[in-house]
N, CA, C and O of each residue as an XYZ file, in Angstrom:
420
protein
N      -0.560      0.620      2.916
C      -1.700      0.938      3.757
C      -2.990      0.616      3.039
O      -3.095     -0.502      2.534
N      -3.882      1.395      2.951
C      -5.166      0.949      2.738
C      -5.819      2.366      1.925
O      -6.823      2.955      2.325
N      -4.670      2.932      0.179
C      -5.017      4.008     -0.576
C      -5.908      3.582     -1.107
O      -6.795      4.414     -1.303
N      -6.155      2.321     -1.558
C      -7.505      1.691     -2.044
C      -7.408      2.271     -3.700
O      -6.392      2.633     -4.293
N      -8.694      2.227     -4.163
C      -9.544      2.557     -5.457
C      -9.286      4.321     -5.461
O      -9.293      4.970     -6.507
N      -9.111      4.801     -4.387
C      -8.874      6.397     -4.066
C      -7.090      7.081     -4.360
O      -6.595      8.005     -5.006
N      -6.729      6.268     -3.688
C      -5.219      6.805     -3.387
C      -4.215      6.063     -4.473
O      -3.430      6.505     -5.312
N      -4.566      4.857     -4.108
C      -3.159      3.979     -5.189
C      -3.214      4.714     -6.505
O      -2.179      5.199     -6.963
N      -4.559      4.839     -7.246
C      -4.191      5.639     -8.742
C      -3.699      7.149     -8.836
O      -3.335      7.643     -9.902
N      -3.720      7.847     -7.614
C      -3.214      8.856     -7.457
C      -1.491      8.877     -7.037
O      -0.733      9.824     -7.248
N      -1.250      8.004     -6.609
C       0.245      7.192     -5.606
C       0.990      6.836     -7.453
O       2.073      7.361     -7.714
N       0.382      6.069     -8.400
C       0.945      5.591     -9.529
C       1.420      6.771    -10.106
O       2.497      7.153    -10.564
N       0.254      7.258     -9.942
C       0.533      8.622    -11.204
C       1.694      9.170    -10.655
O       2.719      9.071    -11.329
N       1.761      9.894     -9.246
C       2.884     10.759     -8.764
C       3.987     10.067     -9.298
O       4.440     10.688    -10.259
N       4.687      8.881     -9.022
C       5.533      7.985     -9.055
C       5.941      7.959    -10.810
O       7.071      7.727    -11.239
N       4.606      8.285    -11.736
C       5.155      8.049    -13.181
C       6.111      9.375    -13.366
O       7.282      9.463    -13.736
N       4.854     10.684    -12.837
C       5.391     11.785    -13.136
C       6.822     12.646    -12.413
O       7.330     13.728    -12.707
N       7.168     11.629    -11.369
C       8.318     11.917    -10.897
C       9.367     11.372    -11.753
O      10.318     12.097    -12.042
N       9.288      9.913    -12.287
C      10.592      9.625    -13.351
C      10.796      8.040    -12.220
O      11.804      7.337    -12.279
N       9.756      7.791    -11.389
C      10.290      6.543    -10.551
C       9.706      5.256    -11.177
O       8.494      5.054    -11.258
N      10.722      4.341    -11.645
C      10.796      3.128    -12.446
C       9.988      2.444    -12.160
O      10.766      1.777    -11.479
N       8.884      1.835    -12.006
C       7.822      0.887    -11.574
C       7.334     -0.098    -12.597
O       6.263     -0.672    -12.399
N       8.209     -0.391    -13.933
C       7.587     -1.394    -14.780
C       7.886     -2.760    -14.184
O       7.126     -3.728    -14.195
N       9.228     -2.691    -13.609
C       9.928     -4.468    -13.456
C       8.913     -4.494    -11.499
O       9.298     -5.095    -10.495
N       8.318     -4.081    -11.571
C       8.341     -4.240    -10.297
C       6.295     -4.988     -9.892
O       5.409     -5.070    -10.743
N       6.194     -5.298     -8.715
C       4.724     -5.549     -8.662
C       4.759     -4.259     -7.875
O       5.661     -4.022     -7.072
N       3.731     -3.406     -8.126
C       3.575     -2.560     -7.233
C       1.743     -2.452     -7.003
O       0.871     -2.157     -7.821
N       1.664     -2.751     -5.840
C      -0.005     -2.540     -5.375
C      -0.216     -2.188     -4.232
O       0.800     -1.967     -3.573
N      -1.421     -2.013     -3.607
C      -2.187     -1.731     -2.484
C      -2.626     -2.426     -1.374
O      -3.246     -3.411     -1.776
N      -2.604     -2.389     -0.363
C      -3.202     -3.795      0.500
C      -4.503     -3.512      0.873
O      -5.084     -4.391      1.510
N      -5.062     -2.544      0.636
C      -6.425     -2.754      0.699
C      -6.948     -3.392     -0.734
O      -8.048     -3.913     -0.920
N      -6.193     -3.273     -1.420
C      -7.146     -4.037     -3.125
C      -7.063     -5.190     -3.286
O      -7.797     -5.922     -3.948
N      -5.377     -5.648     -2.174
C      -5.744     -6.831     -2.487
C      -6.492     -7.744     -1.498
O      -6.761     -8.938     -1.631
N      -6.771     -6.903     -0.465
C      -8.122     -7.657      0.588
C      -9.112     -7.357      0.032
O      -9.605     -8.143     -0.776
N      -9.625     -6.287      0.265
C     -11.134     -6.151     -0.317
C     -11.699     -6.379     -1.885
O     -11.079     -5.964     -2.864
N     -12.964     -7.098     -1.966
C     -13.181     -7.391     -3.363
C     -14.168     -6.253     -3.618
O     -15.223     -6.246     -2.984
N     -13.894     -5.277     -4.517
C     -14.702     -3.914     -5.010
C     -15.526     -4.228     -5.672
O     -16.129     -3.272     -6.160
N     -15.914     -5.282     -5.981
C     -17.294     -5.954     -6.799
C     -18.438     -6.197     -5.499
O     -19.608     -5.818     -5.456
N     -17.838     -6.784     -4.715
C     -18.739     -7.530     -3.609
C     -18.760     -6.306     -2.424
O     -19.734     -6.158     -1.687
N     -17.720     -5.574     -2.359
C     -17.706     -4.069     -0.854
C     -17.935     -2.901     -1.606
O     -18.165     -2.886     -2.815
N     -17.879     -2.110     -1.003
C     -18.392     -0.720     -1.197
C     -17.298     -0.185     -0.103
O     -17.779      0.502      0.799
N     -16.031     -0.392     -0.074
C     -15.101     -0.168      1.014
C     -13.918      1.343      0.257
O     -13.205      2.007      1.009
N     -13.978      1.607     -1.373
C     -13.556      2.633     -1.488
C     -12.160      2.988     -1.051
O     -11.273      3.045     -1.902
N     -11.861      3.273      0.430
C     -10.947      3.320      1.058
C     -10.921      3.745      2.449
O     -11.841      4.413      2.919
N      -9.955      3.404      3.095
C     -10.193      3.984      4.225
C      -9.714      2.837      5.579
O      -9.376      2.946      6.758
N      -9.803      2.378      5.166
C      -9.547      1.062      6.144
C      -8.094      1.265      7.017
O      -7.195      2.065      6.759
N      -8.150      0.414      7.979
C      -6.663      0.279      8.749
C      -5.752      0.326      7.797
O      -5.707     -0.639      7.034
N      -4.844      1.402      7.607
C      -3.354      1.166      7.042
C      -2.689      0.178      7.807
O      -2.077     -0.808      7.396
N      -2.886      0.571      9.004
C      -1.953     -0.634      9.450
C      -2.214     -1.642      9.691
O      -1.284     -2.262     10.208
N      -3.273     -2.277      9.541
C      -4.200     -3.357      9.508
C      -3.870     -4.436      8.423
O      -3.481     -5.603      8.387
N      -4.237     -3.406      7.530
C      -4.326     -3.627      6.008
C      -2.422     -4.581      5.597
O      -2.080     -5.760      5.511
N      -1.862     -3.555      5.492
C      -0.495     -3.466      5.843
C       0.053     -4.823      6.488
O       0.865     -5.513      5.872
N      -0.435     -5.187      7.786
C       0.266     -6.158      8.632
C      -0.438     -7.563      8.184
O       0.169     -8.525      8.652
N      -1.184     -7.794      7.662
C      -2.460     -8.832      7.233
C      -1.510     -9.267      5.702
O      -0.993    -10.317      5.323
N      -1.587     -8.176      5.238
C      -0.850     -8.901      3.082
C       0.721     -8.895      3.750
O       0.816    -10.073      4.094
N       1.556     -8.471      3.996
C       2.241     -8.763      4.525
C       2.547     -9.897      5.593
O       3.187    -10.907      5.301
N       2.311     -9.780      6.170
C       2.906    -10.967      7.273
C       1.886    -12.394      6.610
O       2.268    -13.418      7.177
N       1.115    -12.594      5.931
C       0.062    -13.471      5.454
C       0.981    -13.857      4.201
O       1.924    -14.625      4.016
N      -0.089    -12.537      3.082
C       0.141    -13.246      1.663
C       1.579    -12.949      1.299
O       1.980    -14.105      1.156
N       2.659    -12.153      1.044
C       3.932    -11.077      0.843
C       4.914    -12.660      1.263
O       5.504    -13.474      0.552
N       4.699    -12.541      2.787
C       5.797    -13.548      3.365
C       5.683    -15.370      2.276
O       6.403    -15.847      1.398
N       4.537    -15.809      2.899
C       4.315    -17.038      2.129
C       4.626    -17.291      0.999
O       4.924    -18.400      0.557
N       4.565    -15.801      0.161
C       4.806    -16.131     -1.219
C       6.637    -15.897     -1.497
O       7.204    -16.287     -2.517
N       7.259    -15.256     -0.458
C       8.380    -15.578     -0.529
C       9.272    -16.995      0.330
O      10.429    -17.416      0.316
N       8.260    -17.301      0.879
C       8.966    -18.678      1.405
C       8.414    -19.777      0.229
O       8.442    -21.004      0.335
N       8.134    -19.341     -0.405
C       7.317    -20.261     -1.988
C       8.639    -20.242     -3.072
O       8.887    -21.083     -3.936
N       9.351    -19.087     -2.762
C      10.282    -18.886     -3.664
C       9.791    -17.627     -4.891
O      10.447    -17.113     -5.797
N       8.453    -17.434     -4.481
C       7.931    -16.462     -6.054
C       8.461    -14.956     -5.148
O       7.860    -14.065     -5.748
N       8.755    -14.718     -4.743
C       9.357    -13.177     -4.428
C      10.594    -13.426     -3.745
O      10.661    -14.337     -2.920
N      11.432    -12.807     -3.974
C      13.069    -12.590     -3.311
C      13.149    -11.368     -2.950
O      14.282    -11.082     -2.563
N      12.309    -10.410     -2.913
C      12.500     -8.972     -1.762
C      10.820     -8.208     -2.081
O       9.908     -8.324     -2.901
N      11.046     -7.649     -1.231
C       9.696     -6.857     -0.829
C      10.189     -5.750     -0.078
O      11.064     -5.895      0.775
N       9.568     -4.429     -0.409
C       9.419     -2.854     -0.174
C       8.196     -2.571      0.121
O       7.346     -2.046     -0.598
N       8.085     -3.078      1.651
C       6.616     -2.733      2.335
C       6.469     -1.158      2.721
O       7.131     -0.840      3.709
N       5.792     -0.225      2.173
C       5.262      1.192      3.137
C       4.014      1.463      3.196
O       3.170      1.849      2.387
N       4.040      1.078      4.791
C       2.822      1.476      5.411
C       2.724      2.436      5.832
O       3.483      2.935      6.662
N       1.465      3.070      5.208
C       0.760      4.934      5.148
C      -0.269      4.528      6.253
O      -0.709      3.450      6.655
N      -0.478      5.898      6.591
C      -1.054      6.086      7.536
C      -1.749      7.752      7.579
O      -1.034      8.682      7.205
N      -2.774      7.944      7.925
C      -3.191      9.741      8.001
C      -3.879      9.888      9.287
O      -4.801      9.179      9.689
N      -3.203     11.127     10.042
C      -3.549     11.537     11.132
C      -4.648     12.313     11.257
O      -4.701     13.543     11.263
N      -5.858     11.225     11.395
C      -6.939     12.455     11.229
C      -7.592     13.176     12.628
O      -7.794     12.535     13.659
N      -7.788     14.155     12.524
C      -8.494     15.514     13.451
C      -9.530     15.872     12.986
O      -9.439     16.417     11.886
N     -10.890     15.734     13.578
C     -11.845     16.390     12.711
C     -11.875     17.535     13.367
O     -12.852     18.116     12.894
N     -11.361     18.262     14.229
C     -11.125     19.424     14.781
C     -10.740     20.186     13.325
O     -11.408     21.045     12.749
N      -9.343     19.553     12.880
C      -8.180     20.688     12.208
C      -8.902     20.371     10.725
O      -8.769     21.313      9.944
N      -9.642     19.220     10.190
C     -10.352     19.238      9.287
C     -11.312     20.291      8.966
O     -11.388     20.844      7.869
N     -12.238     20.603     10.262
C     -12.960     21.441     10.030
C     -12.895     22.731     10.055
O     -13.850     23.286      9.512
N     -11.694     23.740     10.721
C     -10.687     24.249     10.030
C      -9.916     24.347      8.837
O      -9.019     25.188      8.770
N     -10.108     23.757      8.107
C      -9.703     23.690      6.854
C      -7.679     23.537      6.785
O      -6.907     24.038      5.968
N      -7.443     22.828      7.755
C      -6.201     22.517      8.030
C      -5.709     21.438      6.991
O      -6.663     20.969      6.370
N      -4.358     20.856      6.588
C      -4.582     19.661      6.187
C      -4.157     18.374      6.767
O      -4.171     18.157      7.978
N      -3.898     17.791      6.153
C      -4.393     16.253      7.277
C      -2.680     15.552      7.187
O      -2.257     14.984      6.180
N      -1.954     15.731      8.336
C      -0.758     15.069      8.096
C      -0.762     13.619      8.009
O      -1.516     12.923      8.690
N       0.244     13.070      7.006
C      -0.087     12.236      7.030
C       1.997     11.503      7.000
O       2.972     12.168      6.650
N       2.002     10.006      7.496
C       3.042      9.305      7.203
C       3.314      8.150      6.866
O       2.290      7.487      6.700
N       4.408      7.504      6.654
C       4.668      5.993      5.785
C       6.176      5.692      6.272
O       7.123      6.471      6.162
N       6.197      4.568      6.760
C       7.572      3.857      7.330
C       7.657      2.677      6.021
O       6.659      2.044      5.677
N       8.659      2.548      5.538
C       9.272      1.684      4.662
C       9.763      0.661      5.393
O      10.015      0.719      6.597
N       9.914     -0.351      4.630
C      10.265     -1.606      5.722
C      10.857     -2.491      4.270
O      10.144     -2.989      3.399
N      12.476     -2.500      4.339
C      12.810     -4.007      3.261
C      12.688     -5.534      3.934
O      12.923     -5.939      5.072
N      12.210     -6.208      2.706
C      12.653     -7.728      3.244
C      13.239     -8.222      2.645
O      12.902     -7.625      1.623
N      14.109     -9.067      2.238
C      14.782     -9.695      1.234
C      15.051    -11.299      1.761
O      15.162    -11.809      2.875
N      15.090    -11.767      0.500
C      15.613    -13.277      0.702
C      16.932    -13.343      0.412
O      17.474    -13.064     -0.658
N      17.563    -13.837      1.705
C      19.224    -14.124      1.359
C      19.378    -14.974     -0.318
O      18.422    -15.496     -0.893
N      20.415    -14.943     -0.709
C      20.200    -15.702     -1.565
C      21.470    -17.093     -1.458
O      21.441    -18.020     -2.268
């Protein structure tokens, strides 16, 4: 989705401190790798699913019909926001559908 400069370093950390393996792997964001944080002021926030369907179906795919990737573990996040239940001091549900791709081999 689109954790950006906000979420992905918070997303790494959980993932170290759980014990989940992430050295052999590319693991990133699709908002970081659209937006340039030198040139936007975009932070985060953007379409998850936007974000999501754009590096994916664009850059993700191409680079496996290139041959440089043989599987991909797309999850696109998403948060249900209410500024009703926000301002309530509720919290903000939020979800993520996983999606494999793989290249036959």
């Amino acid at each position: 989705g689109d954790l950006a400069s906000v979420g992905f370093p918070i997303a790494r950390d959980l993932l170290k401190r759980d014990g989940v393996q992430m050295e052999q792997t590319e693991f990133n964001d699709c908002g970081l790798m659209i937006y340039d944080l030198d040139k936007q002021q975009v932070q985060a926030g953007g379409s998850g699913c936007g974000c999501s369907a754009v590096v994916t179906y664009g850059h993700l795919l191409k680079r496996m019909k290139q041959g440089e990737l043989r599987r991909i573990l797309m999850v696109a996040t998403g948060a249900l926001l209410s500024p009703i239940s926000y301002q309530q001091g509720e919290s903000i549900p939020c979800i993520a559908h996983a999606v494999s791709i793989e290249q036959p081999n």
